Tab-separated table of C-alpha atoms in Angstrom:
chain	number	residue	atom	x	y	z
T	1	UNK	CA	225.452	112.598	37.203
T	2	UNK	CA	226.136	111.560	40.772
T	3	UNK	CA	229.109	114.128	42.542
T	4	UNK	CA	232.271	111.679	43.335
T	5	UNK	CA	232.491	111.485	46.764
T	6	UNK	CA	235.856	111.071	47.254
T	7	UNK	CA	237.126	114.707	47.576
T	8	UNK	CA	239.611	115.137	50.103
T	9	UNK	CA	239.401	116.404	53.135
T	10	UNK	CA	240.732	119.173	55.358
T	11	UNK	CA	244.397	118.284	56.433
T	12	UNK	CA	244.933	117.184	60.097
T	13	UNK	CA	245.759	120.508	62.425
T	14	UNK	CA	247.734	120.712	65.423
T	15	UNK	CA	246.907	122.685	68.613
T	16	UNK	CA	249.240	123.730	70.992
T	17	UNK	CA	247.701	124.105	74.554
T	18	UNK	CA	248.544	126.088	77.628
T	19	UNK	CA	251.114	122.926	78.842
T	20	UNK	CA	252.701	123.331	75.696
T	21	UNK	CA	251.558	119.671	74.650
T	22	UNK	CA	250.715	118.864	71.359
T	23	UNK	CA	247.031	117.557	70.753
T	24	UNK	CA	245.711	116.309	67.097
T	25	UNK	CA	242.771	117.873	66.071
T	26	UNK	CA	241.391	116.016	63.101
T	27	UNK	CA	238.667	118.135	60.545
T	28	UNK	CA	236.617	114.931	58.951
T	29	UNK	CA	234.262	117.575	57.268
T	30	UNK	CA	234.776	117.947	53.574
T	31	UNK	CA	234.005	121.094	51.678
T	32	UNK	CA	230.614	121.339	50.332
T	33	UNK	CA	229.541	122.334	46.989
T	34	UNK	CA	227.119	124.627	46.613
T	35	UNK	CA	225.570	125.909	43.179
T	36	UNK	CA	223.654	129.510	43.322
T	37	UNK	CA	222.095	130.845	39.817
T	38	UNK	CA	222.170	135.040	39.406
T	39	UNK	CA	218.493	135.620	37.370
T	40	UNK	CA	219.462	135.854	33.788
T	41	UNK	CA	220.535	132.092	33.859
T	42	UNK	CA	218.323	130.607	36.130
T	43	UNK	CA	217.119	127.994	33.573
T	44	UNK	CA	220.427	127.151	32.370
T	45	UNK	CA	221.472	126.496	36.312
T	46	UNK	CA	218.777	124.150	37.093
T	47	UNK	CA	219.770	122.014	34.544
T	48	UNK	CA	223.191	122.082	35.638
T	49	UNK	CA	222.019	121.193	39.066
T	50	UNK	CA	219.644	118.109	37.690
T	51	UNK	CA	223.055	116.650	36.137
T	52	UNK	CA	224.560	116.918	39.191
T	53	UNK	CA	221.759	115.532	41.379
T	54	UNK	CA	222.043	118.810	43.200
T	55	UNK	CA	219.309	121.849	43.780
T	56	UNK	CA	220.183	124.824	43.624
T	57	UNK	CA	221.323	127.362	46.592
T	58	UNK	CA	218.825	129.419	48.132
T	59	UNK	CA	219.483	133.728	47.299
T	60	UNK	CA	217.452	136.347	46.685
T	61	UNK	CA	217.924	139.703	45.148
T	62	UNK	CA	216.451	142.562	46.679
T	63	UNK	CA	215.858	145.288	44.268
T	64	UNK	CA	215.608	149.199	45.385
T	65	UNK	CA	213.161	152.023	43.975
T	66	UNK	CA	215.843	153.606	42.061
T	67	UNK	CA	216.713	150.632	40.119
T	68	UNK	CA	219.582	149.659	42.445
T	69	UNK	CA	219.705	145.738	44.063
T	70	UNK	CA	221.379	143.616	46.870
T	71	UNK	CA	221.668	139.485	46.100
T	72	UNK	CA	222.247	138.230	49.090
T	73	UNK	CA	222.545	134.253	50.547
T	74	UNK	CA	219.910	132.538	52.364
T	75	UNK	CA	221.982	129.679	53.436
T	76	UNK	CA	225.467	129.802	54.786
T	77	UNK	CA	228.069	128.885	52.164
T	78	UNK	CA	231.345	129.088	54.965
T	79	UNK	CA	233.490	126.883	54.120
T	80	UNK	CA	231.811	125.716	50.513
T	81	UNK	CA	233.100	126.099	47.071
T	82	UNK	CA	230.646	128.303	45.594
T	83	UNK	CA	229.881	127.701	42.074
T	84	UNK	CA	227.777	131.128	41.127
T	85	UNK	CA	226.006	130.600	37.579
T	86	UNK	CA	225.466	133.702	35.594
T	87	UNK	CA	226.190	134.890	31.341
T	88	UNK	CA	226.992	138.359	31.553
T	89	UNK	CA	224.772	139.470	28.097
T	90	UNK	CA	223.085	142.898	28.675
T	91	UNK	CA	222.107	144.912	30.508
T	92	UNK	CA	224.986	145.444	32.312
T	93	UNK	CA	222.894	144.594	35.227
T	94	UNK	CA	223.981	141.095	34.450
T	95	UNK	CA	227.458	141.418	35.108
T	96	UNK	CA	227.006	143.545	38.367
T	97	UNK	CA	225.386	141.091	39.741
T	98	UNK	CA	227.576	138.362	38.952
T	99	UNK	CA	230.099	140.669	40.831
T	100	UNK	CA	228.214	141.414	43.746
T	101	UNK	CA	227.010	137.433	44.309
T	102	UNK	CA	231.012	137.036	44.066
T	103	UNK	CA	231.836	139.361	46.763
T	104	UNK	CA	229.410	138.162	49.067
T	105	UNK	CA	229.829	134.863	48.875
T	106	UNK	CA	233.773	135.960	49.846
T	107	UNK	CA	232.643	137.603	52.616
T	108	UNK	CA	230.559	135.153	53.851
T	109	UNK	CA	233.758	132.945	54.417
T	110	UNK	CA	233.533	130.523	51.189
T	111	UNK	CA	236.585	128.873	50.859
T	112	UNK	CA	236.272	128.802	47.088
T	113	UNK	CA	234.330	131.098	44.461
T	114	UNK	CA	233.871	129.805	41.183
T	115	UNK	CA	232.376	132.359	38.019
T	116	UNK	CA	230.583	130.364	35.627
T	117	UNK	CA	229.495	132.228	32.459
T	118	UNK	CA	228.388	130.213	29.625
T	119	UNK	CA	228.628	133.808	27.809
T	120	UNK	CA	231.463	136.031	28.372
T	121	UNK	CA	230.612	139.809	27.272
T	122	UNK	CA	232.533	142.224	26.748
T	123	UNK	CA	234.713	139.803	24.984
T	124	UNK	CA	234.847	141.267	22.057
T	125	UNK	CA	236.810	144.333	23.103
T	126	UNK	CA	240.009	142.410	23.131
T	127	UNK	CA	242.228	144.802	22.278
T	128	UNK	CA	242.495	148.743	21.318
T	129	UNK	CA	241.570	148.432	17.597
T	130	UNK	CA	241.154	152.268	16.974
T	131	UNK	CA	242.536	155.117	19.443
T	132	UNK	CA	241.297	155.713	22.586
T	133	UNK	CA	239.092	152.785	23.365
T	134	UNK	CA	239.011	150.359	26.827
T	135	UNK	CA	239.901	147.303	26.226
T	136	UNK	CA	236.678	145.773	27.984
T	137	UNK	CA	237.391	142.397	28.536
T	138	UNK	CA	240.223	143.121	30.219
T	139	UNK	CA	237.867	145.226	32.497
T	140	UNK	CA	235.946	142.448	33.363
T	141	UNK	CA	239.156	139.991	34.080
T	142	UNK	CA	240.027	142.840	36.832
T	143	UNK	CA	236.679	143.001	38.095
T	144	UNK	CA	235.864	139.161	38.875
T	145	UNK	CA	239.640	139.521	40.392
T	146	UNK	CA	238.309	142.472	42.531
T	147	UNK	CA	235.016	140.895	43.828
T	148	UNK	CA	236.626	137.650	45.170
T	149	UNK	CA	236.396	135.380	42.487
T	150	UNK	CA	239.170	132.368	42.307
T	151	UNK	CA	238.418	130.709	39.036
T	152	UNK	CA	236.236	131.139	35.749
T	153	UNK	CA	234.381	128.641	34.149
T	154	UNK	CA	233.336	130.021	30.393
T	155	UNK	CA	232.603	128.646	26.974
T	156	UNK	CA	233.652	129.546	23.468
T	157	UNK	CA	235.406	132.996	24.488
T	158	UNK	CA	235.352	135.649	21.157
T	159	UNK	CA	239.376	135.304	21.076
T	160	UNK	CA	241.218	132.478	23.290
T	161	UNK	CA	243.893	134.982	24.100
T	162	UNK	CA	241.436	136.752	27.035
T	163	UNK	CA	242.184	133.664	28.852
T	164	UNK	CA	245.546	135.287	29.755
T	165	UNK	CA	243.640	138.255	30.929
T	166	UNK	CA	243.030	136.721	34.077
T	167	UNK	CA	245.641	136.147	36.954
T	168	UNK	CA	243.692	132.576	38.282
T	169	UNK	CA	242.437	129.407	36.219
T	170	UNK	CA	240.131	129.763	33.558
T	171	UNK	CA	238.280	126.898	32.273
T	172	UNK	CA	237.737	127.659	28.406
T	173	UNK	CA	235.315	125.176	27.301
T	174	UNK	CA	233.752	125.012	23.478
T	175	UNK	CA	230.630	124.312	21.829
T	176	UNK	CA	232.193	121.753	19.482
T	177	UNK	CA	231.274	119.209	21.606
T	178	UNK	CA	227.895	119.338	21.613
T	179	UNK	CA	227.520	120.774	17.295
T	180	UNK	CA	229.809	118.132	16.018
T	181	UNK	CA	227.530	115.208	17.208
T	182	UNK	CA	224.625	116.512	16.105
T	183	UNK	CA	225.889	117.814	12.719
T	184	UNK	CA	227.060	114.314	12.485
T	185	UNK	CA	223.834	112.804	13.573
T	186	UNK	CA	221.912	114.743	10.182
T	187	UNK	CA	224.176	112.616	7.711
T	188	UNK	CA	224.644	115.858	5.128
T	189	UNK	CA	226.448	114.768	1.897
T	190	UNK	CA	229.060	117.029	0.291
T	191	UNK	CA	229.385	118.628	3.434
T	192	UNK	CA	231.703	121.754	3.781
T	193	UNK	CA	232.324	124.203	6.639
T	194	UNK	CA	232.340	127.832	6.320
T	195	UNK	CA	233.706	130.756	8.184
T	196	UNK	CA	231.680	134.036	8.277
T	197	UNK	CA	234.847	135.922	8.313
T	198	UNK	CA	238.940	135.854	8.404
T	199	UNK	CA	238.743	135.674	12.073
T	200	UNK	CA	236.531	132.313	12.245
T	201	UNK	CA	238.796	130.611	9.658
T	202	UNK	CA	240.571	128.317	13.204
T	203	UNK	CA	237.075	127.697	14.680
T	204	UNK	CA	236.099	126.530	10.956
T	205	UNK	CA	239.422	124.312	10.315
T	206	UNK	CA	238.871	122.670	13.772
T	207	UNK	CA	235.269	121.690	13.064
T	208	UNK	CA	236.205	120.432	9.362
T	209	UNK	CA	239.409	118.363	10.707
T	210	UNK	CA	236.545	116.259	13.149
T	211	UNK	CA	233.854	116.102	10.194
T	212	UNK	CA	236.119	115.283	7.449
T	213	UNK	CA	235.044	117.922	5.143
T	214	UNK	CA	236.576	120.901	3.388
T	215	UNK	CA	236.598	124.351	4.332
T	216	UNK	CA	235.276	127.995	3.045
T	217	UNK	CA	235.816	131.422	3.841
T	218	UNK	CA	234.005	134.077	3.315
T	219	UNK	CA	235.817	137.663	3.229
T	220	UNK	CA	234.022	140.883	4.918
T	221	UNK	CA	234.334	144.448	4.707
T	222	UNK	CA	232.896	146.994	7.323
T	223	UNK	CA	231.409	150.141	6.930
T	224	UNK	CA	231.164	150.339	11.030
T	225	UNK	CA	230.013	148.043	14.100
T	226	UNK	CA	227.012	145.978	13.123
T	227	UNK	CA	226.784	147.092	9.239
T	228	UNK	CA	228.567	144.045	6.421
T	229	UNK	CA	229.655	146.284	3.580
T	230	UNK	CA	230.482	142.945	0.827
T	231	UNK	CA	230.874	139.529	1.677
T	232	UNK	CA	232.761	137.071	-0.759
T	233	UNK	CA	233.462	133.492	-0.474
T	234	UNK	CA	236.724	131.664	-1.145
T	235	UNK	CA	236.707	128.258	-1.748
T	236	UNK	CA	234.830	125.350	-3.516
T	237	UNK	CA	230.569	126.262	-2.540
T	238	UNK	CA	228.544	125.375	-6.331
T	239	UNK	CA	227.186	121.843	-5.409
T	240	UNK	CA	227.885	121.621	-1.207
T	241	UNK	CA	225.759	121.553	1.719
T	242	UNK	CA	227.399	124.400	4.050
T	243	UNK	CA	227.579	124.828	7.827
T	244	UNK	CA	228.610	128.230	8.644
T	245	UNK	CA	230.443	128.038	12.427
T	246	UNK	CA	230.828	131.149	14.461
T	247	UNK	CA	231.087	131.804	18.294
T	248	UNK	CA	228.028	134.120	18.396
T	249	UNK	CA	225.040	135.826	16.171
T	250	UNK	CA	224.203	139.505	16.736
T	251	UNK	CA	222.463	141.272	14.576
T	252	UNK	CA	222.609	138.063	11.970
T	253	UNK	CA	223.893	140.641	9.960
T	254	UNK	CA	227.053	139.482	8.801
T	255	UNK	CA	225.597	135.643	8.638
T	256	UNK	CA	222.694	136.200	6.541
T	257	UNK	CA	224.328	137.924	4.471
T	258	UNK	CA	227.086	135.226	3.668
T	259	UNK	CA	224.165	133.181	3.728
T	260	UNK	CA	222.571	134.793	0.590
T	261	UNK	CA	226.082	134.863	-1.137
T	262	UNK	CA	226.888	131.294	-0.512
T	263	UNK	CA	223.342	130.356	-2.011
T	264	UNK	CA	223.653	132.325	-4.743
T	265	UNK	CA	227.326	131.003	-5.491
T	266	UNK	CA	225.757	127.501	-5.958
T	267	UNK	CA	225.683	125.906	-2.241
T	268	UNK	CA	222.570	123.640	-2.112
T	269	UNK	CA	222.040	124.813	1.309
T	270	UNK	CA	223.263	126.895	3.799
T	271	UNK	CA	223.428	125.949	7.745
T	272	UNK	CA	224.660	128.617	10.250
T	273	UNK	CA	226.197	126.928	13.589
T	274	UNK	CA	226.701	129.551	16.571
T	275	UNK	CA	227.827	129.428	20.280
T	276	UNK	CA	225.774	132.444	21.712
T	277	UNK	CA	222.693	133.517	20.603
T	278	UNK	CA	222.714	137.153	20.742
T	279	UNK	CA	220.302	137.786	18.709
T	280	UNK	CA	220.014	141.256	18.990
T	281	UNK	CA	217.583	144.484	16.640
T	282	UNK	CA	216.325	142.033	13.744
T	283	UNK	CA	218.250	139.380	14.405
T	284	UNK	CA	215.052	136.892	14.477
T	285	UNK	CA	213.618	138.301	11.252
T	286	UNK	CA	216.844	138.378	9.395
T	287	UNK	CA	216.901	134.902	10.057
T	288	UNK	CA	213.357	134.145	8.895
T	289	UNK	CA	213.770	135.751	5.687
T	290	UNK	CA	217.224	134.460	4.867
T	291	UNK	CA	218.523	131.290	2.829
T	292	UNK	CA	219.454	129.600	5.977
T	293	UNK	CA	217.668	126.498	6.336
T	294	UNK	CA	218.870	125.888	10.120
T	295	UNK	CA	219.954	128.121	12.433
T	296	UNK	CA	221.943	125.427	15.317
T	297	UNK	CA	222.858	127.767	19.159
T	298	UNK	CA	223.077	127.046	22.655
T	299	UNK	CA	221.705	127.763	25.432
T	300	UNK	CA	223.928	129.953	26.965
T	301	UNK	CA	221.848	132.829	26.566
T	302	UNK	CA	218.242	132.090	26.610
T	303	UNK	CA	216.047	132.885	23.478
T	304	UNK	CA	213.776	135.894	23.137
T	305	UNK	CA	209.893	134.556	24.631
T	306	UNK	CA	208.158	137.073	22.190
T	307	UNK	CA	205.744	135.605	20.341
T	308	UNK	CA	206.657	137.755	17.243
T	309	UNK	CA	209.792	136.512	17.157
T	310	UNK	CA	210.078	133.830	14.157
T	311	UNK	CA	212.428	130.652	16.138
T	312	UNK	CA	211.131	127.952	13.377
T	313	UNK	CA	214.722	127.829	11.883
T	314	UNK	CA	216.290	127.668	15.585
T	315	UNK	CA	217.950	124.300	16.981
T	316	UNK	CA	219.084	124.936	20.821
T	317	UNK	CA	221.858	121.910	21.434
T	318	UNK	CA	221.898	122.524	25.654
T	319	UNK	CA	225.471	122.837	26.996
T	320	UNK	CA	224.330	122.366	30.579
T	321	UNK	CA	225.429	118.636	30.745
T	322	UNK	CA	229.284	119.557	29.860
T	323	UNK	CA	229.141	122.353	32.637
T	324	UNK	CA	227.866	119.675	34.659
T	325	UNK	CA	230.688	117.371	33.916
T	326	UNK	CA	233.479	120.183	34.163
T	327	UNK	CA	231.771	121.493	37.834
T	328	UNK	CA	232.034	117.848	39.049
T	329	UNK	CA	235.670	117.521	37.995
T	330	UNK	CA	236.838	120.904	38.667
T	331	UNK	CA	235.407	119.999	42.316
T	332	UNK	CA	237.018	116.835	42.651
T	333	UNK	CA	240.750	118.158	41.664
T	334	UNK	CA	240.073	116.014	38.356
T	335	UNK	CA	241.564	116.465	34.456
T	336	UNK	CA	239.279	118.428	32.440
T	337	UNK	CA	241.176	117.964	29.507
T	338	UNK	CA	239.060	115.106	28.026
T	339	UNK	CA	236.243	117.248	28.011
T	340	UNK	CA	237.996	119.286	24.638
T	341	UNK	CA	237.185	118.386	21.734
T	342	UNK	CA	238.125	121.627	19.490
């Protein structure tokens, strides 16, 4: 994907001088872009780059004794919209330095700085759901405000209301448009999507409105964070070929477990289709040993590289191309809206 070169320019400035006569001083220079990659997404960002027919910026991270660091540019980025690639999955060492590459690329003069995070943690504290909890995502908004950041670029967001967390654009992309294709291209008959829980039941009725296929949810109870107490299913399953959609897998608690109930209900098989790979704890080997035939992510967050870790049931569908496209457009004061699909 070639850049469009036709961004405008600088507008014209005037100059008075000491004879009080006006002279035009015309700025033909255009703003550069210039794409910089924090360390946990370095692979995602050179792809990015590739579609763009760009390399990436040069930075380094210096990293103290005590555990402390300092990114810092190796280029000059004055004057350049600054497109700084980073998912903020732990540690937390992830975010910070999304936040400090932010700040110093504000205070090395860039006239724009753009946060893109294919993953967006913290997004699932939302909102105070028992007393005395942060509301973390909120957090977050305030902090990318704080360090100098103009505009987020993020996909599949836990809840689309954290969009209004933030007081500048936010460019909410989604997954669909990259798992609808290619759960189109595998030609399943008796198809029908599934949500792992209440909350999924929009994500599911958007992706069974595009493939033409009815819908199922599954109910879940919690005995605390990361622990399914019961999981039923409402809806037709004895004789259909599910696809289980969800924005992210943890512990692959909750969607093995719906997994095992949807087989055992009658489903001839059971797909699972999610945004961000988490995959935290057993995550791997609760897939392996599950009914799950397919397991289809993103590569938002890169996979494990253990060797013990099972990732024969894994599918990675690569979401760098639509960053690509929405970094091009987003650059050239172009619609983005085409680029929805959900």
């Amino acid at each position: 994907m070639l850049l469009k070169p036709g961004r405008p320019t600088a507008p014209n400035l005037r100059k008075r001088t000491n004879n009080y006569k006006h002279n035009i001083v015309t700025m033909n220079r255009e703003h550069q872009i210039k794409l910089f990659a924090c360390r946990a997404s370095v692979e995602f960002a050179k792809k990015v780059a590739e579609h763009l027919n760009l390399t990436l910026g040069d930075s380094e991270t210096l990293t103290f004794s005590d555990g402390e660091f300092q990114p810092a540019y190796l280029e000059s980025v004055r004057g350049a919209t600054v497109f700084i690639i980073q998912s903020t999955f732990p540690p937390t060492d992830n975010l910070m330095e999304l936040l400090l590459m932010c700040d110093a690329a504000r205070r090395a003069s860039a006239h724009q700085v753009v946060a893109v995070m294919p993953y967006f943690g913290w997004a699932r504290q939302d909102r105070k759901d028992r007393p005395r909890v942060s509301i973390g995502a909120k957090l977050v908004a305030n902090l990318l405000h704080a360090a100098g950041c103009d505009r987020v670029m993020t996909c599949d967001l836990h809840a689309d209301q954290i969009q209004g967390f933030f007081d500048f654009p936010v460019d909410h992309l989604y997954a669909s448009s990259v798992f609808v294709p290619y759960i189109k291209s595998l030609n399943i008959e008796n198809l029908a999507i599934a949500a792992p829980d209440m909350g999924g039941a929009k994500r599911a009725l958007a992706f069974a409105k595009h493939l033409q296929c009815p819908v199922i949810i599954c109910h879940k109870s919690r005995e605390k964070a990361n622990v399914v107490g019961s999981i039923t299913a409402i809806g037709e399953v004895e004789g259909k070929n599910v696809v289980i959609v969800d924005d992210m897998i943890d512990t692959a608690g909750t969607l093995t477990k719906a997994a095992n109930v949807l087989k055992d209900m009658g489903a001839v098989s059971v797909r699972a289709c999610a945004t961000h790979p988490v995959f935290s704890g057993e995550a791997y080997k609760r897939i392996a040993e599950s009914a799950l035939e397919e397991v289809i992510v993103t590569d938002t967050i890169p996979l494990s590289d253990k060797p013990e870790n099972d990732k024969s049931k894994i599918t990675v569908c690569s979401m760098t191309e639509i960053f690509a496209k929405v970094i091009n457009k987003v650059y050239n004061y172009e619609p983005i809206s085409t680029e929805f699909i959900y």
